Coordinates of C-alpha atoms in Angstrom, one line a residue:
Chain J
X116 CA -3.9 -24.1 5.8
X117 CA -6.4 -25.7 3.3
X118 CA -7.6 -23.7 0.5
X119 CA -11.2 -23.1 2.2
X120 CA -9.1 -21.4 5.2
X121 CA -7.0 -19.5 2.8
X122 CA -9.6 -17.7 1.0
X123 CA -11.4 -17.1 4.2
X124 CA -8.0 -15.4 5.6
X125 CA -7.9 -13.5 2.0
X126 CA -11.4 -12.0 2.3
X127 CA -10.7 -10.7 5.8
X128 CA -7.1 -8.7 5.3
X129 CA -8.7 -7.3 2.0
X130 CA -12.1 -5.9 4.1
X131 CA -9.7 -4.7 6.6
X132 CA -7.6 -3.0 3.9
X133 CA -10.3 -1.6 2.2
X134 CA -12.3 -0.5 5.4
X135 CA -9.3 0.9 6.8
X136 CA -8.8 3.3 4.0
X137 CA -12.0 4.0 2.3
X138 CA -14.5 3.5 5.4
X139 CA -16.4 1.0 6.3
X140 CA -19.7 2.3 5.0
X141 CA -18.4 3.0 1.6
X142 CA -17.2 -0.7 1.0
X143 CA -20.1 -3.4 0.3
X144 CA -19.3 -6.9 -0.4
X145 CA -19.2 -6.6 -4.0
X146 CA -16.3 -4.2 -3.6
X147 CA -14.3 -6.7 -1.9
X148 CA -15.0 -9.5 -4.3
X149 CA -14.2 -7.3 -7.1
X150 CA -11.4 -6.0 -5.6
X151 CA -9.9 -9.6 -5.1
X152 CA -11.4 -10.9 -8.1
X153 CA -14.0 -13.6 -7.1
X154 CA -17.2 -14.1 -7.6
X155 CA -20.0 -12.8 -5.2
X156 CA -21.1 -15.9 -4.6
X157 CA -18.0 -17.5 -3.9
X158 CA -17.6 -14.5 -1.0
X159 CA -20.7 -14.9 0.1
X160 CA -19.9 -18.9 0.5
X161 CA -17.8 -18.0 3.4
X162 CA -19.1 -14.7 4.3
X163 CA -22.8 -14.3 4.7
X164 CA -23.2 -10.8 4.8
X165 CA -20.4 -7.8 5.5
X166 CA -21.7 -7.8 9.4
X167 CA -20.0 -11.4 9.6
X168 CA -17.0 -10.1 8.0
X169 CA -16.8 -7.1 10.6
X170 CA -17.7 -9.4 14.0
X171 CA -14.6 -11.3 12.4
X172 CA -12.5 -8.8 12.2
X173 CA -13.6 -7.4 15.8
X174 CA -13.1 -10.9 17.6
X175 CA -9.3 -10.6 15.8
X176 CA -8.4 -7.3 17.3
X177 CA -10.3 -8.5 20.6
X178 CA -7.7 -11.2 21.0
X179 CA -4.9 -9.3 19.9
X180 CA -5.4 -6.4 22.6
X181 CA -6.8 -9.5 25.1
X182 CA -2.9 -11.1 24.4
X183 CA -1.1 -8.3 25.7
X184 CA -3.1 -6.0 28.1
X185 CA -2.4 -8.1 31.4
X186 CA 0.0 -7.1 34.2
X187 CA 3.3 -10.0 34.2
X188 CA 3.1 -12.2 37.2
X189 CA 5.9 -12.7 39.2
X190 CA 7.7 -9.6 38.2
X191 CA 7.6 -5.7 38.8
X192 CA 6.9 -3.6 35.5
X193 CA 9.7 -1.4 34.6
X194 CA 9.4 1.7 32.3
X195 CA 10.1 -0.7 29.2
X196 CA 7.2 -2.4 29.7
X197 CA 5.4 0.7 29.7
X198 CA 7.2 1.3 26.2
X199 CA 5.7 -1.8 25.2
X200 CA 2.6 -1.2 26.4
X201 CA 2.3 2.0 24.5
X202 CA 3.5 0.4 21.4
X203 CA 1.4 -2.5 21.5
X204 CA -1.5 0.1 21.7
X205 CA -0.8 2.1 18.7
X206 CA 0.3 -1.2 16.5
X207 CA -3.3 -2.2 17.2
X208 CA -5.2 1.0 16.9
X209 CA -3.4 1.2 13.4
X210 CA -3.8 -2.0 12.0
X211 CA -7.6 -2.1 13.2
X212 CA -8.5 1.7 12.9
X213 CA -11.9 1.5 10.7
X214 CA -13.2 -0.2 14.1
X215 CA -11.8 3.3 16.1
X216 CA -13.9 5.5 13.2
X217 CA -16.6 3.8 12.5
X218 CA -18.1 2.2 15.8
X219 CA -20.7 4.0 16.9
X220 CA -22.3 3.2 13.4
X221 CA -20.9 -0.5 13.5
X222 CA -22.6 -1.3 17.4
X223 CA -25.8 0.5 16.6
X224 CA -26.1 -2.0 13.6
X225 CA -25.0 -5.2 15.3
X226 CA -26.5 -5.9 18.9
X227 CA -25.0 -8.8 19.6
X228 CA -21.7 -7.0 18.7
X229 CA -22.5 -4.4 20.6
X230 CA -23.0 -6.5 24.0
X231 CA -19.3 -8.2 23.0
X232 CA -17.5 -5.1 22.7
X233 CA -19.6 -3.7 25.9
X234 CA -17.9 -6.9 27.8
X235 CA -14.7 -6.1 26.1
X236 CA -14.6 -2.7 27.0
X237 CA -15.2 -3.8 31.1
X238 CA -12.4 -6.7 30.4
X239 CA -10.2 -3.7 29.3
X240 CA -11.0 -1.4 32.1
X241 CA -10.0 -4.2 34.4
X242 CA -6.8 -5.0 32.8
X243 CA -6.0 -1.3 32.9
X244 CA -6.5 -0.5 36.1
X245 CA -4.1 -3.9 37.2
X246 CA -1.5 -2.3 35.0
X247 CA -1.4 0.8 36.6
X248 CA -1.2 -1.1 40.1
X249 CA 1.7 -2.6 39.0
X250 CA 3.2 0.7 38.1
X251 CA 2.2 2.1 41.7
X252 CA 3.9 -0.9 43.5
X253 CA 6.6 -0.6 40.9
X254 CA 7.3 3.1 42.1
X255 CA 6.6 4.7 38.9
X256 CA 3.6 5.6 39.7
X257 CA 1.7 7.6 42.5
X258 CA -2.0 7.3 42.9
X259 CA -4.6 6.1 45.2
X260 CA -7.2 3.3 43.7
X261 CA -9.7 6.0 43.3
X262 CA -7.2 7.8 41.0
X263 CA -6.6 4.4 39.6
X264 CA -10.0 3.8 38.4
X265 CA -10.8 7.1 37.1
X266 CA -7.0 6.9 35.2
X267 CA -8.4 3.5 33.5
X268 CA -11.3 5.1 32.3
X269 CA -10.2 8.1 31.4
X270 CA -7.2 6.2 29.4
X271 CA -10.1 4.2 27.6
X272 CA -12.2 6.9 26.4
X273 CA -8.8 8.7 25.1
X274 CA -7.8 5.9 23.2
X275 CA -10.5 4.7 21.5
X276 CA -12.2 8.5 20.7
X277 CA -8.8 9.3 19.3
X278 CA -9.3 8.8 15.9
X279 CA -13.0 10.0 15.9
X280 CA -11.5 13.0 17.7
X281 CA -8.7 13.6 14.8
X282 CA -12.0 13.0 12.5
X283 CA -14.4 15.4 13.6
X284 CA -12.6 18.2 15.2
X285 CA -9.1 18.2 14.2
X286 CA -10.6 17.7 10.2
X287 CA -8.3 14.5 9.2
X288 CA -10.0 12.9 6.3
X289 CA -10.6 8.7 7.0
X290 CA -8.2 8.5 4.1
X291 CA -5.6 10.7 4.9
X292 CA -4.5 9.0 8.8
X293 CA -1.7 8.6 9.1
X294 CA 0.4 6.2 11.8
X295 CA 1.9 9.2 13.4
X296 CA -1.5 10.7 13.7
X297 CA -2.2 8.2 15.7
X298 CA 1.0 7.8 17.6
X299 CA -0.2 11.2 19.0
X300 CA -3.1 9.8 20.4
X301 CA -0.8 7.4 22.4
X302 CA 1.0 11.0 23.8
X303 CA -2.6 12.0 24.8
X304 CA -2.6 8.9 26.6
X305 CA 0.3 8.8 28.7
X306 CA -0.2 12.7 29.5
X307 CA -3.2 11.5 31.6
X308 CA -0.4 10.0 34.1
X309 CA 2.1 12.5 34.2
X310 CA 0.9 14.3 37.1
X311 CA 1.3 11.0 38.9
X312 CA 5.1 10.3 37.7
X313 CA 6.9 9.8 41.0
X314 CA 10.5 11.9 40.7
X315 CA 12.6 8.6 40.6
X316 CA 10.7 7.8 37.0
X317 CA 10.6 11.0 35.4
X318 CA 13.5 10.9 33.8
X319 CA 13.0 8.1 32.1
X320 CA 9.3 8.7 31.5
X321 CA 10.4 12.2 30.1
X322 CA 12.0 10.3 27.5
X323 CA 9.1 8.4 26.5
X324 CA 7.1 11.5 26.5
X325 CA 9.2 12.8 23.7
X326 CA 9.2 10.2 22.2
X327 CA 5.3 9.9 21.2
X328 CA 4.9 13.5 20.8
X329 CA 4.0 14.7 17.3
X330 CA 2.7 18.2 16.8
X331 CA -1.1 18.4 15.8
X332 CA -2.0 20.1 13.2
X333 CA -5.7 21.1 12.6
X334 CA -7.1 21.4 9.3
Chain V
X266 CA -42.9 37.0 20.3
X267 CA -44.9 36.6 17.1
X268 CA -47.3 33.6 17.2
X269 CA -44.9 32.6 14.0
X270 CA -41.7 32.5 15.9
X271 CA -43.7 31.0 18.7
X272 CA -44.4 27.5 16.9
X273 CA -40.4 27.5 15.6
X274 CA -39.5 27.9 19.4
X275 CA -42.2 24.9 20.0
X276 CA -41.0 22.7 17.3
X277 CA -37.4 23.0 18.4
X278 CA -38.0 22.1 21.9
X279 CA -40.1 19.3 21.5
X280 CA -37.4 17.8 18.8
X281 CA -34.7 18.0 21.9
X282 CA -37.0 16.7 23.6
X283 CA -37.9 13.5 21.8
X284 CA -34.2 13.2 20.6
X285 CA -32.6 13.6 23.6
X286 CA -35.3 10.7 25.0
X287 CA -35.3 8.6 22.1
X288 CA -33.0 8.8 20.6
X289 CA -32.5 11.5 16.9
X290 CA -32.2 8.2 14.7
X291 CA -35.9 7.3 16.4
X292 CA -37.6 10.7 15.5
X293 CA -39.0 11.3 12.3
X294 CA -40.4 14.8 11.4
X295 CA -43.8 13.3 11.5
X296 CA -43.6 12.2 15.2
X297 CA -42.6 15.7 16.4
X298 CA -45.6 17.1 14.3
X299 CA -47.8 14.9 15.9
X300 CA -46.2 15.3 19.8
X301 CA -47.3 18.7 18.7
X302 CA -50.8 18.3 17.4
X303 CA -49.6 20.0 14.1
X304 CA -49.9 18.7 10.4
X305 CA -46.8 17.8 8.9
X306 CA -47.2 20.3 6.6
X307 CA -47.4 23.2 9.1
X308 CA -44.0 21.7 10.3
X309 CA -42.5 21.7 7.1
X310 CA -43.3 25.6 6.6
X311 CA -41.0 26.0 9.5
X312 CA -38.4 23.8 8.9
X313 CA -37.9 21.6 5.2
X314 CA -36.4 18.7 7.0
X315 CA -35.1 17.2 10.3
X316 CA -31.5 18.3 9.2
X317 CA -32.5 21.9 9.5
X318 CA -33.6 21.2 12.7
X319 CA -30.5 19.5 14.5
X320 CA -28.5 22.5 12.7
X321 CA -30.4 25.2 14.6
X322 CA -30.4 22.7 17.7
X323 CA -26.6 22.7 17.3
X324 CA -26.2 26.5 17.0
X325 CA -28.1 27.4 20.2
X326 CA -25.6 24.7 21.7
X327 CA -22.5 26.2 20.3
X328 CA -23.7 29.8 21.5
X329 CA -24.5 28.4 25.3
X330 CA -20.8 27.1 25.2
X331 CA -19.7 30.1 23.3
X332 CA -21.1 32.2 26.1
X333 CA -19.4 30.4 29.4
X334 CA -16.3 28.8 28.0
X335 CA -14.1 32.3 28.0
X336 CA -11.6 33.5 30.9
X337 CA -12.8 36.4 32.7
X338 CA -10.8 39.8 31.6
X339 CA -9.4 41.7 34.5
X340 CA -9.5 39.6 37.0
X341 CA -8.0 36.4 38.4
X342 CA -9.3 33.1 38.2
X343 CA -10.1 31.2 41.7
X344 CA -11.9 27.6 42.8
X345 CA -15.0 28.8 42.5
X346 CA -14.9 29.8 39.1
X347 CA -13.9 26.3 38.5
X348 CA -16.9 25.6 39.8
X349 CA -18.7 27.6 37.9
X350 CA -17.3 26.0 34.7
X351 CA -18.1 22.7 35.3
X352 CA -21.6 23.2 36.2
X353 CA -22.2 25.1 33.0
X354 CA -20.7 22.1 31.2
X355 CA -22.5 19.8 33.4
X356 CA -25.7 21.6 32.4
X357 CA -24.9 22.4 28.8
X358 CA -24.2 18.5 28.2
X359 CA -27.8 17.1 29.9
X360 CA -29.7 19.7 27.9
X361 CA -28.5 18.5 24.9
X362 CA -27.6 14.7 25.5
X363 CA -28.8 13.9 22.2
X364 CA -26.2 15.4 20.2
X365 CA -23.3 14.1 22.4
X366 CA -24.8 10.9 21.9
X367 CA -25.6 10.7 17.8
X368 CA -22.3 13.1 16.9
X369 CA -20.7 10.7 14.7
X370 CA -23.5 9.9 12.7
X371 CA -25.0 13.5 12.7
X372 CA -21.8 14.5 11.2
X373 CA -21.3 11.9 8.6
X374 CA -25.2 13.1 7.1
X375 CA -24.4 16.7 7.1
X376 CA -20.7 18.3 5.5
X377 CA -21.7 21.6 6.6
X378 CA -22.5 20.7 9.9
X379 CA -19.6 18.5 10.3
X380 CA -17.6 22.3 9.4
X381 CA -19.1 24.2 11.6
X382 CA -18.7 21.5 14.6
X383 CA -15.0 21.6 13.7
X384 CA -14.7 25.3 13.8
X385 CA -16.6 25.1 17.0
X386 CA -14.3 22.3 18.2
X387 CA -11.3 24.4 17.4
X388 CA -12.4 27.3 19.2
X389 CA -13.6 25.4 22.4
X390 CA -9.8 24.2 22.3
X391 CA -8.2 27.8 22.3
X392 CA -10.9 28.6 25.2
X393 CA -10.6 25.5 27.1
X394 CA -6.2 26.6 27.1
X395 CA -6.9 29.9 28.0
X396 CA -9.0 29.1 31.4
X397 CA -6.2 26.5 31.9
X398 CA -3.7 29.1 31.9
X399 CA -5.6 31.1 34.1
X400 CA -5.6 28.7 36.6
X401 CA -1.7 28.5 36.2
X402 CA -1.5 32.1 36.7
X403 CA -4.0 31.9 40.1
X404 CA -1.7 29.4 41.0
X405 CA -4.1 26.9 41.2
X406 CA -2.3 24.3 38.7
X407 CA 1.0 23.8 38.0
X408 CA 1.2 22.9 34.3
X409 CA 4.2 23.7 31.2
X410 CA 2.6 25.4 27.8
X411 CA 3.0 21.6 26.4
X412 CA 1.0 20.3 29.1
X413 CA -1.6 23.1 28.8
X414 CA -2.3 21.9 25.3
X415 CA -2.3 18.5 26.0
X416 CA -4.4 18.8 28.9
X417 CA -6.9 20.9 26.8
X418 CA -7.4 18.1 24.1
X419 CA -7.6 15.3 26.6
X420 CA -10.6 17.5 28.4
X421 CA -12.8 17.5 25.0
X422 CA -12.1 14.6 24.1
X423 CA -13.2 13.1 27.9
X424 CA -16.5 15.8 28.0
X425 CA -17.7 14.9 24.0
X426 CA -16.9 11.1 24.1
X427 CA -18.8 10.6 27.6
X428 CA -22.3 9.9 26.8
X429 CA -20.8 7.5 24.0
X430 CA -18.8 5.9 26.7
X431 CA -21.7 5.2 28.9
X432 CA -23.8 3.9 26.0
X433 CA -21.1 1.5 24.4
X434 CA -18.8 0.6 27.7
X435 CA -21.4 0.9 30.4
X436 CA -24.2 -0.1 28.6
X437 CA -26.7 2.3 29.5
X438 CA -29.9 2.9 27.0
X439 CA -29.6 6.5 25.6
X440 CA -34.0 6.6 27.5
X441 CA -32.1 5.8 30.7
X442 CA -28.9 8.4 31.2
X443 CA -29.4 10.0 34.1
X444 CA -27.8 13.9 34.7
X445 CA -26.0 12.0 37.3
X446 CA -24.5 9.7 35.1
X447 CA -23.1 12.8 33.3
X448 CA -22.2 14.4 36.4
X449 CA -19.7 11.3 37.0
X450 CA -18.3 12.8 33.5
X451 CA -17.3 16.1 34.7
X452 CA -16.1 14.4 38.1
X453 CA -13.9 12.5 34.8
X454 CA -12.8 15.9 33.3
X455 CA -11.8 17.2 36.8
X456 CA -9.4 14.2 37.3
X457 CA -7.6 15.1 34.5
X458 CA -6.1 17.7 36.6
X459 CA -5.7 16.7 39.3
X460 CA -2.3 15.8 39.6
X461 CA -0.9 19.4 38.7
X462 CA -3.1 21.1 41.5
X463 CA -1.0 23.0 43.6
X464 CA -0.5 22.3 47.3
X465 CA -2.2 25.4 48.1
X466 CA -5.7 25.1 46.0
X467 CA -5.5 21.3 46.8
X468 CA -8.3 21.9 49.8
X469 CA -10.5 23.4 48.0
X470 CA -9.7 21.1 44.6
X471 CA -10.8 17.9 46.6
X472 CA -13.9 19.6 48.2
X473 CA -14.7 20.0 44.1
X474 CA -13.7 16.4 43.4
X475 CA -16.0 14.8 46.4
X476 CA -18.7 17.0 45.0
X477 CA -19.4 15.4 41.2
X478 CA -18.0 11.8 42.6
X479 CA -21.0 9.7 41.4
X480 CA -20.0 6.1 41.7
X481 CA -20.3 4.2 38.4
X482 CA -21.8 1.0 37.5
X483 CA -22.0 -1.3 34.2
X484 CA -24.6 -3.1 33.2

């Protein structure tokens, strides 16, 4: 990696550290400098302005959630792979949450990121609804392609209005999240199929449930 | 009505109005005066600032909800109170689109607001789990305390996050939603449930389900 790379790679984990905790709209690019002890100018060498450091940061956690939401070929999906689905899912919702909080705020002040994440969003949908195909023809799963495509959206609209949800009306401070905050969110999410569990997977999907559930608490 | 509470009632509708059309960030106090043929100043002796307005727009909304969301005493529930619910909700969210739509950012500018909506959010939860368990009792759904809850959160988080999800996902422009676009919403809400309806409401469940099936398209 050569030094120019290096600092670029620096500036991005500290924004997404110091977004993550404090919120994005409470960090300016004079924070992050200071806070990694460089000049403003050097930042702004490789950053232009805090929308380029964000559009990074939303192309990272586009590719990471790109990289594994895709149904396996060649294989049926198991319950482990559900597992690892659901994992996937919270690793990324943690690691990127100021995206989950702050979005509405970031996409009305960035149009062009705002047609990406619309594209991203359909991409998902897509991906989602192949998924739970796989679980159908995998015998997990019982649901018509009607079901299928209301399930995908629905599972979208849970997943990333989780966090705003734990924000606004469970009262959970942007500071205070915590990862098994958001592991609940991941219970919410595979609830939305458990009507559908056929009774040969319910053991094992009764396990799983049990295994993301942590009691809310409402402040 | 005294001509003084007259010109409150006026200001307030035309500010849903114009918000729920353009948008709240669009609307200055000084555009509603003037969709009004009123000085500024006149305005301002009713209401100090736009704030005060969106807080009494958001307590006639909480009171609508207030008034519908409960579970009839003495009786049981049937199908047709379902439907009932969901055209109140239906109805309740197209009248005022604007604050579905602008939440996030409505909150973030006002702490007390942001209390009250939590309060409000905390007692549409208890509401929304007593109907549910009504519906258990008609035996109408076949759902576990756990899955009550569950079911509960899911359904607010699906009916507030709605009119975000068209506008970021679908890409539709806050001037163009359409109350069917929303009615595709409840339709979204009503799925949720749909695979703990019992065999013997099912009928009449599916009737309800082709009724607020609005095909949905992105842009």
């Amino acid at each position: 990696m050569s030094p120019r790379a290096s600092t670029r790679e620096r500036i991005l984990d500290a924004s997404l550290e110091l977004f993550n905790v404090q919120g994005e709209r409470s960090v300016t690019t004079n924070h992050i400098a200071a806070h990694l002890g460089m000049s403003p100018g050097n930042l702004y060498y490789h950053f232009r302005n805090k929308q380029m450091i964000i559009a990074e940061l939303f192309a990272a956690y586009e590719a990471r959630v790109d990289g594994f939401l895709r149904r396996p070929q060649a294989r049926a999906l198991t319950v482990a792979d559900k597992t690892l689905y659901l994992e996937a899912l919270l690793a990324a919702m943690w690691h990127y949450r100021f995206l989950h909080r702050d979005l509405e705020h970031l996409l009305a002040a960035d149009p062009r990121l705002a047609k990406r994440y619309r594209l991203f969003a359909q991409r998902s949908l897509a991906s989602a609804q192949g998924i739970y195909q796989g679980f159908v023809e995998a015998g997990v799963l019982q649901m018509s392609p009607a079901q299928i495509e209301t399930l995908a959206i629905n599972a979208w609209i849970i997943l990333t209005s989780w966090i705003h949800f734990l924000c606004t009306a469970a009262g959970a401070a942007s500071a205070s999240l915590s990862e098994d905050m958001l592991r609940r969110g991941i219970y919410q999410l595979l609830a939305l199929e458990d009507g559908f569990v056929t009774a040969a997977a319910r053991p094992q999907v009764q396990v799983l449930l049990d295994q993301f559930q942590v009691p809310l608490s409402f402040d």
